Coordinates of C-alpha atoms in Angstrom, one line a residue:
M69 CA -17.9 -24.1 20.1
T70 CA -20.5 -23.6 22.8
S71 CA -22.8 -26.1 24.3
G72 CA -25.3 -26.5 27.1
K73 CA -28.3 -24.5 28.3
N74 CA -28.3 -20.7 28.0
S75 CA -24.8 -20.6 26.5
I76 CA -23.4 -17.7 24.4
P77 CA -22.6 -18.8 20.9
A78 CA -19.5 -18.0 18.9
L79 CA -19.8 -15.9 15.8
A80 CA -19.2 -18.9 13.6
E81 CA -22.2 -20.6 15.1
V82 CA -24.5 -17.6 14.5
L83 CA -23.2 -17.4 10.9
T84 CA -24.3 -21.0 10.4
L85 CA -27.9 -20.0 11.3
L86 CA -27.8 -16.9 9.1
D87 CA -26.4 -18.7 6.1
R88 CA -29.0 -21.4 6.5
S89 CA -31.8 -18.8 6.4
Y90 CA -30.1 -16.7 3.6
D91 CA -28.1 -19.1 1.6
P92 CA -25.1 -17.3 0.1
A93 CA -25.3 -19.5 -2.9
T94 CA -28.5 -17.8 -3.9
A95 CA -26.9 -14.3 -4.1
E96 CA -26.6 -12.7 -7.5
P97 CA -23.2 -13.3 -9.2
W98 CA -22.2 -9.6 -8.8
D99 CA -23.1 -9.4 -5.1
Q100 CA -20.9 -9.5 -2.0
V101 CA -22.6 -11.2 0.9
G102 CA -21.5 -12.9 4.2
L103 CA -19.1 -11.9 6.9
V104 CA -17.2 -8.7 6.3
S105 CA -15.4 -8.3 9.7
G106 CA -15.1 -10.2 12.9
A107 CA -13.4 -13.1 14.5
L108 CA -15.1 -16.5 14.1
E109 CA -14.4 -17.4 17.7
Q110 CA -15.7 -14.2 19.3
P111 CA -18.8 -14.6 21.5
V112 CA -22.1 -13.1 20.2
S113 CA -24.9 -12.3 22.6
R114 CA -26.4 -9.1 21.0
V115 CA -27.3 -8.7 17.3
L116 CA -28.5 -5.5 15.6
F117 CA -30.3 -5.5 12.3
A118 CA -30.2 -2.6 9.9
V119 CA -30.6 -1.8 6.2
D120 CA -27.4 0.2 5.7
P121 CA -23.9 -0.4 7.2
I122 CA -23.2 3.3 7.4
L123 CA -21.2 5.0 10.2
P124 CA -24.2 6.2 12.3
V125 CA -25.6 2.7 12.3
I126 CA -22.2 1.2 13.3
E127 CA -21.9 3.8 16.1
E128 CA -25.4 2.8 17.3
A129 CA -24.2 -0.8 17.4
V130 CA -21.1 0.3 19.4
A131 CA -23.2 2.4 21.8
G132 CA -25.6 -0.5 22.3
Q133 CA -22.8 -3.0 23.0
Y134 CA -23.8 -5.2 20.1
D135 CA -21.4 -7.9 19.1
L136 CA -22.8 -8.4 15.6
L137 CA -24.4 -6.0 13.1
V138 CA -26.4 -7.6 10.3
T139 CA -27.2 -5.4 7.4
H140 CA -29.0 -5.8 4.1
H141 CA -26.8 -3.7 2.0
P142 CA -23.1 -4.7 1.6
L143 CA -20.4 -2.4 2.9
L144 CA -17.8 -3.5 0.3
L145 CA -19.9 -4.2 -2.8
H146 CA -17.3 -2.5 -4.9
G147 CA -14.4 -2.9 -2.6
I148 CA -11.9 -0.4 -1.2
H149 CA -8.1 -0.3 -1.1
A150 CA -7.5 1.3 2.2
M151 CA -9.0 1.6 5.7
A152 CA -7.9 5.2 6.3
D153 CA -10.2 7.5 8.1
S154 CA -10.1 9.8 5.0
S155 CA -13.0 7.7 3.4
A156 CA -16.4 6.9 4.8
K157 CA -16.0 3.2 4.2
G158 CA -12.5 3.3 5.9
R159 CA -14.0 5.0 8.9
A160 CA -16.8 2.4 9.0
L161 CA -14.4 -0.5 8.9
R162 CA -12.0 0.9 11.5
T163 CA -14.9 1.6 13.9
L164 CA -16.1 -2.0 13.5
V165 CA -12.7 -3.5 14.1
R166 CA -11.7 -1.2 17.0
N167 CA -14.9 -2.1 18.9
D168 CA -15.0 -5.8 18.0
V169 CA -18.3 -5.5 16.2
A170 CA -18.7 -8.1 13.5
L171 CA -20.5 -7.2 10.3
Y172 CA -22.5 -9.7 8.2
C173 CA -24.4 -8.7 5.0
A174 CA -27.4 -10.5 3.6
H175 CA -28.3 -8.8 0.3
T176 CA -29.7 -10.5 -2.8
N177 CA -29.6 -13.8 -0.9
A178 CA -32.0 -12.3 1.6
D179 CA -34.1 -11.0 -1.3
A180 CA -34.3 -14.6 -2.7
A181 CA -35.0 -16.3 0.7
E182 CA -38.4 -17.8 1.4
G183 CA -38.7 -15.6 4.5
G184 CA -36.6 -12.7 3.1
V185 CA -37.1 -9.2 1.9
N186 CA -39.6 -9.9 -0.8
A187 CA -41.6 -12.2 1.4
A188 CA -42.0 -9.4 3.9
L189 CA -43.1 -6.9 1.2
A190 CA -45.6 -9.5 -0.2
Q191 CA -47.0 -10.0 3.2
L192 CA -47.6 -6.2 3.7
V193 CA -49.3 -6.0 0.3
G194 CA -51.5 -9.0 1.3
I195 CA -50.5 -11.4 -1.5
S196 CA -51.9 -14.9 -1.1
D197 CA -49.5 -17.8 -1.7
P198 CA -46.7 -15.6 -3.1
K199 CA -44.4 -17.1 -5.8
P200 CA -41.1 -15.8 -7.0
I201 CA -41.1 -13.6 -10.1
R202 CA -37.7 -15.0 -11.2
P203 CA -37.5 -18.3 -9.3
I204 CA -34.2 -20.0 -8.5
P205 CA -34.3 -23.7 -9.6
D206 CA -34.2 -26.2 -6.8
V207 CA -31.1 -28.4 -6.4
D208 CA -30.1 -29.9 -9.8
L209 CA -31.5 -33.4 -9.8
S210 CA -30.9 -36.6 -11.8
K211 CA -32.9 -39.8 -11.9
M212 CA -31.2 -43.2 -11.5
T213 CA -32.6 -46.5 -12.5
V214 CA -31.1 -49.7 -11.3
F215 CA -32.2 -53.4 -11.8
V216 CA -31.9 -55.5 -8.6
P217 CA -32.9 -59.1 -7.6
P218 CA -36.2 -58.7 -5.6
D219 CA -34.7 -60.0 -2.4
Q220 CA -31.8 -57.5 -2.5
V221 CA -33.8 -54.3 -3.1
D222 CA -33.9 -53.2 0.5
P223 CA -30.2 -53.3 1.2
V224 CA -29.4 -51.6 -2.1
L225 CA -31.8 -48.8 -1.5
A226 CA -30.6 -48.4 2.1
A227 CA -27.1 -47.9 0.9
M228 CA -28.2 -45.3 -1.8
F229 CA -30.4 -43.4 0.7
A230 CA -27.5 -43.2 3.1
A231 CA -25.4 -41.7 0.4
G232 CA -28.0 -39.0 -0.3
A233 CA -30.4 -40.4 -2.8
G234 CA -34.2 -40.3 -2.6
Q235 CA -34.7 -36.7 -1.2
I236 CA -37.7 -34.9 -2.6
G237 CA -38.6 -31.7 -0.9
D238 CA -39.4 -32.4 2.8
Y239 CA -39.5 -36.2 2.1
D240 CA -36.7 -38.8 2.2
S241 CA -36.3 -42.5 1.2
C242 CA -38.3 -41.8 -1.9
A243 CA -38.2 -44.6 -4.6
F244 CA -40.4 -46.4 -7.1
R245 CA -40.3 -50.2 -7.7
S246 CA -41.7 -52.2 -10.6
Q247 CA -41.3 -55.9 -11.4
G248 CA -40.0 -57.4 -14.7
V249 CA -37.8 -60.0 -16.3
G250 CA -34.1 -59.4 -16.9
Q251 CA -32.0 -61.2 -19.5
F252 CA -28.3 -61.8 -19.7
R253 CA -25.6 -64.4 -20.6
P254 CA -22.5 -64.7 -18.4
N255 CA -19.4 -65.1 -20.5
R256 CA -16.1 -66.7 -19.8
G257 CA -14.4 -65.1 -16.7
A258 CA -17.7 -63.9 -15.2
Q259 CA -18.7 -64.8 -11.7
P260 CA -22.5 -64.5 -11.9
Y261 CA -24.6 -64.0 -8.8
L262 CA -27.4 -65.8 -10.7
G263 CA -27.1 -68.3 -13.6
E264 CA -24.3 -70.1 -15.3
V265 CA -21.4 -69.1 -17.6
G266 CA -22.5 -69.6 -21.2
V267 CA -26.2 -70.0 -20.5
L268 CA -28.8 -67.4 -21.5
E269 CA -30.7 -66.5 -18.3
Q270 CA -34.0 -64.9 -17.7
V271 CA -34.6 -63.9 -14.1
S272 CA -37.1 -61.8 -12.0
E273 CA -35.8 -58.4 -11.3
T274 CA -37.0 -55.2 -9.7
R275 CA -36.6 -51.9 -11.5
V276 CA -35.8 -49.3 -8.9
E277 CA -36.0 -45.6 -9.8
L278 CA -35.1 -42.7 -7.5
V279 CA -33.8 -39.1 -7.7
L280 CA -30.5 -37.9 -6.6
P281 CA -28.6 -34.5 -6.4
R282 CA -26.4 -34.2 -9.5
E283 CA -23.4 -33.4 -7.3
L284 CA -23.7 -36.7 -5.5
I285 CA -23.9 -39.0 -8.5
Q286 CA -20.5 -40.5 -8.0
P287 CA -20.8 -41.4 -4.3
I288 CA -24.3 -42.7 -4.8
V289 CA -23.3 -44.9 -7.7
A290 CA -20.4 -46.2 -5.6
A291 CA -22.8 -47.0 -2.7
M292 CA -25.1 -48.8 -5.1
M293 CA -22.2 -50.9 -6.5
S294 CA -21.0 -51.8 -3.1
A295 CA -24.4 -53.1 -2.0
H296 CA -25.6 -54.7 -5.2
P297 CA -25.1 -58.5 -5.5
Y298 CA -24.4 -58.5 -9.2
E299 CA -20.9 -58.4 -10.5
T300 CA -21.9 -55.8 -13.1
P301 CA -25.2 -54.1 -12.2
A302 CA -27.3 -52.6 -15.0
Y303 CA -28.2 -49.0 -14.3
D304 CA -28.6 -45.6 -16.0
V305 CA -28.6 -42.0 -14.8
L306 CA -30.7 -39.3 -16.6
E307 CA -30.4 -35.5 -16.1
L308 CA -33.7 -33.9 -15.1
A309 CA -34.8 -30.5 -16.2
P310 CA -34.5 -27.9 -13.4
M311 CA -37.7 -27.2 -11.6
P312 CA -38.5 -23.7 -10.2
G313 CA -38.2 -23.5 -6.4
K314 CA -39.8 -21.4 -3.7
R315 CA -36.8 -19.0 -3.6
G316 CA -36.0 -16.3 -6.1
L317 CA -36.2 -12.6 -6.8
G318 CA -39.5 -10.8 -6.3
R319 CA -42.9 -12.2 -5.4
W320 CA -46.3 -12.2 -7.1
G321 CA -49.8 -13.5 -6.4
S322 CA -53.4 -12.8 -5.9
L323 CA -55.0 -10.5 -3.4
P324 CA -57.8 -11.7 -1.1
A325 CA -60.1 -9.0 -2.4
P326 CA -59.7 -6.6 -5.3
R327 CA -58.8 -3.0 -4.6
S328 CA -57.9 0.0 -6.7
V329 CA -54.3 1.1 -7.5
A330 CA -55.0 4.2 -5.4
E331 CA -56.0 2.1 -2.4
L332 CA -53.0 -0.1 -2.8
A333 CA -50.7 3.0 -2.9
Q334 CA -52.4 4.4 0.2
Q335 CA -51.9 1.1 2.0
L336 CA -48.2 1.2 1.3
A337 CA -47.9 4.8 2.4
N338 CA -49.7 4.1 5.6
H339 CA -47.6 1.0 6.6
L340 CA -44.1 1.6 5.2
P341 CA -41.7 3.7 7.3
P342 CA -42.1 7.4 6.5
T343 CA -39.8 8.8 3.8
H344 CA -39.8 12.0 1.7
H345 CA -40.1 9.8 -1.4
G346 CA -43.6 8.5 -0.5
V347 CA -45.3 6.3 -3.1
R348 CA -45.2 7.3 -6.7
V349 CA -47.7 5.8 -9.2
A350 CA -47.5 5.3 -12.9
G351 CA -50.8 4.2 -14.5
D352 CA -54.5 4.5 -13.9
V353 CA -55.0 5.1 -10.1
A354 CA -58.7 4.0 -10.4
A355 CA -57.9 0.7 -12.1
P356 CA -58.9 -2.5 -10.2
V357 CA -56.1 -4.7 -8.9
S358 CA -56.6 -8.4 -8.1
A359 CA -53.0 -9.6 -8.4
V360 CA -49.8 -7.8 -7.6
A361 CA -46.0 -8.3 -8.1
V362 CA -43.4 -6.9 -5.7
C363 CA -39.7 -6.5 -5.6
G364 CA -37.8 -5.0 -2.7
G365 CA -35.0 -2.7 -3.9
A366 CA -34.3 -1.6 -7.4
G367 CA -36.8 -3.6 -9.6
D368 CA -36.1 -2.3 -13.2
S369 CA -34.5 -5.6 -14.2
L370 CA -37.7 -7.6 -13.5
L371 CA -40.0 -5.5 -15.6
P372 CA -39.9 -7.9 -18.6
H373 CA -40.8 -10.8 -16.3
V374 CA -43.6 -8.8 -14.7
R375 CA -45.2 -8.0 -18.1
R376 CA -45.6 -11.7 -18.6
L377 CA -47.5 -12.2 -15.3
P378 CA -51.3 -11.9 -14.8
V379 CA -50.9 -8.9 -12.4
Q380 CA -52.4 -5.4 -12.5
A381 CA -49.7 -3.6 -10.3
Y382 CA -46.0 -3.9 -9.6
V383 CA -44.5 -2.5 -6.4
T384 CA -40.8 -1.8 -6.4
S385 CA -38.2 1.0 -6.1
D386 CA -35.8 3.1 -8.1
L387 CA -37.8 2.9 -11.3
R388 CA -36.2 5.0 -14.1
H389 CA -38.0 7.1 -16.6
H390 CA -37.3 5.2 -19.8
P391 CA -38.0 1.6 -18.5
A392 CA -41.2 2.8 -16.8
S393 CA -42.3 4.7 -19.9
D394 CA -41.6 1.7 -22.1
H395 CA -43.4 -0.6 -19.8
L396 CA -46.6 1.4 -19.8
A397 CA -46.3 1.8 -23.6
E398 CA -46.4 -2.0 -23.9
D399 CA -49.7 -2.0 -21.9
G400 CA -47.9 -3.0 -18.8
C401 CA -49.5 -3.0 -15.4
A402 CA -49.5 0.0 -13.0
L403 CA -46.2 0.8 -11.3
L404 CA -45.9 1.8 -7.6
D405 CA -42.5 3.2 -6.8
I406 CA -41.6 3.2 -3.1
A407 CA -38.5 4.3 -1.3
H408 CA -35.7 1.8 -1.6
Y409 CA -35.0 1.9 2.1
A410 CA -38.6 1.5 3.1
G411 CA -39.3 -1.6 1.0
E412 CA -36.3 -3.4 2.5
W413 CA -36.8 -2.2 6.1
L414 CA -39.8 -4.5 6.5
W415 CA -37.6 -7.6 6.5
L416 CA -35.5 -6.5 9.5
A417 CA -38.0 -7.4 12.2
D418 CA -38.7 -10.8 10.6
A419 CA -35.0 -11.5 10.4
A420 CA -34.3 -10.5 14.0
R421 CA -37.2 -12.7 15.3
K422 CA -36.1 -15.7 13.2
L423 CA -32.5 -15.5 14.5
V424 CA -33.6 -15.5 18.1
S425 CA -36.1 -18.4 17.4
D426 CA -33.4 -20.5 15.7
S427 CA -30.9 -19.7 18.5
A428 CA -33.4 -20.8 21.1
Q429 CA -33.4 -24.3 19.6
H430 CA -29.7 -24.5 20.6
H431 CA -30.4 -23.0 24.0
W432 CA -28.3 -19.9 23.2
Q433 CA -28.6 -16.6 24.9
L434 CA -29.1 -14.2 22.1
H435 CA -30.8 -10.8 22.0
S436 CA -31.7 -9.1 18.7
A437 CA -33.0 -5.7 17.8
V438 CA -33.7 -3.5 14.8
S439 CA -31.8 -0.2 14.3
E440 CA -33.9 2.9 15.2
L441 CA -32.2 5.0 12.5
N442 CA -33.9 5.8 9.3
T443 CA -31.1 5.6 6.7
D444 CA -33.1 6.7 3.7
P445 CA -30.7 9.2 2.1
W446 CA -33.4 11.6 0.9
S447 CA -34.0 14.4 3.4
A448 CA -36.6 16.6 1.7
H449 CA -39.2 16.6 -1.1
Y450 CA -40.5 19.7 -2.8
T451 CA -43.4 20.3 -5.3
R452 CA -44.1 23.4 -7.3
S453 CA -45.7 26.3 -5.3
Q454 CA -49.3 27.0 -6.2

């Protein structure tokens, strides 16, 4: 791997940064994200970001001498069985491989990320303090309680913290202590730290409570046992209900000032990349809007969630006739349907800047750019002649 000032990173190192920003574990179960092609040891100094991994974009990456192409949409979502030039995906893969251009896809994991696709769309709309429409729970947590002699609390806690306990958000070493009286009688064969065999004892003890990731229960219990002075420590572990996190699909929140549905639609049309689709509206264009929900890409699946939110408009793409009609029939909010490509394009510049910023912390030489190609598939839009 690389080291030193102004060095060129290996692909594996760049992937570490991308996976940290767009955690693959947050992708939808049906999705295919991550590295599609490329050698982990190959150097990466130029990265191109685009929505679609189609051949013209790949040829743009080749012509620009980019080492890595990062796209939102997967190339192999449904897979292929050959790399022959007779298919579009085969030609795309062969072009990538022949020219040593690596391909990485961040799809629904980029939708869910705090600084991802939906965050960029929420920022354009002007949503204050956006929250996920369908949040992903934070790490599964349990709570552990253990009873410790007062003079041994610090070393026991230190061992548990070192094993991964006590992390809450951006804080570590979190624990709660309370004082009480413990009772026990050591039986024959016991080697008590306090008290005598056969004698009922009452001693001062500290009740220590702290949270821990569920996946680390065993190593944390082992660390506690190794540091605890008692022969048989008293402890319990409780499973906590999952708490909604800051990541997840869609975003919603209030606007700084109310506006009409028509004004919101015009704002989107003015600031999204131009497409023949434009912005379609379902609902009363004069209705006031003080809170909005957004979802980059196809947003049909979130309509039931949106209906439960205190919003007056929902911005998304690829809305179908029947789900939209049923939503309005149930007194749902106004719908603003934007081009799929346009709603996801906003994220590219943010992703490119973040990768360069993260790379600078490692003193890597890394250049990033956004593809200049508009890959929206629709090439014309006609309305009835007057």
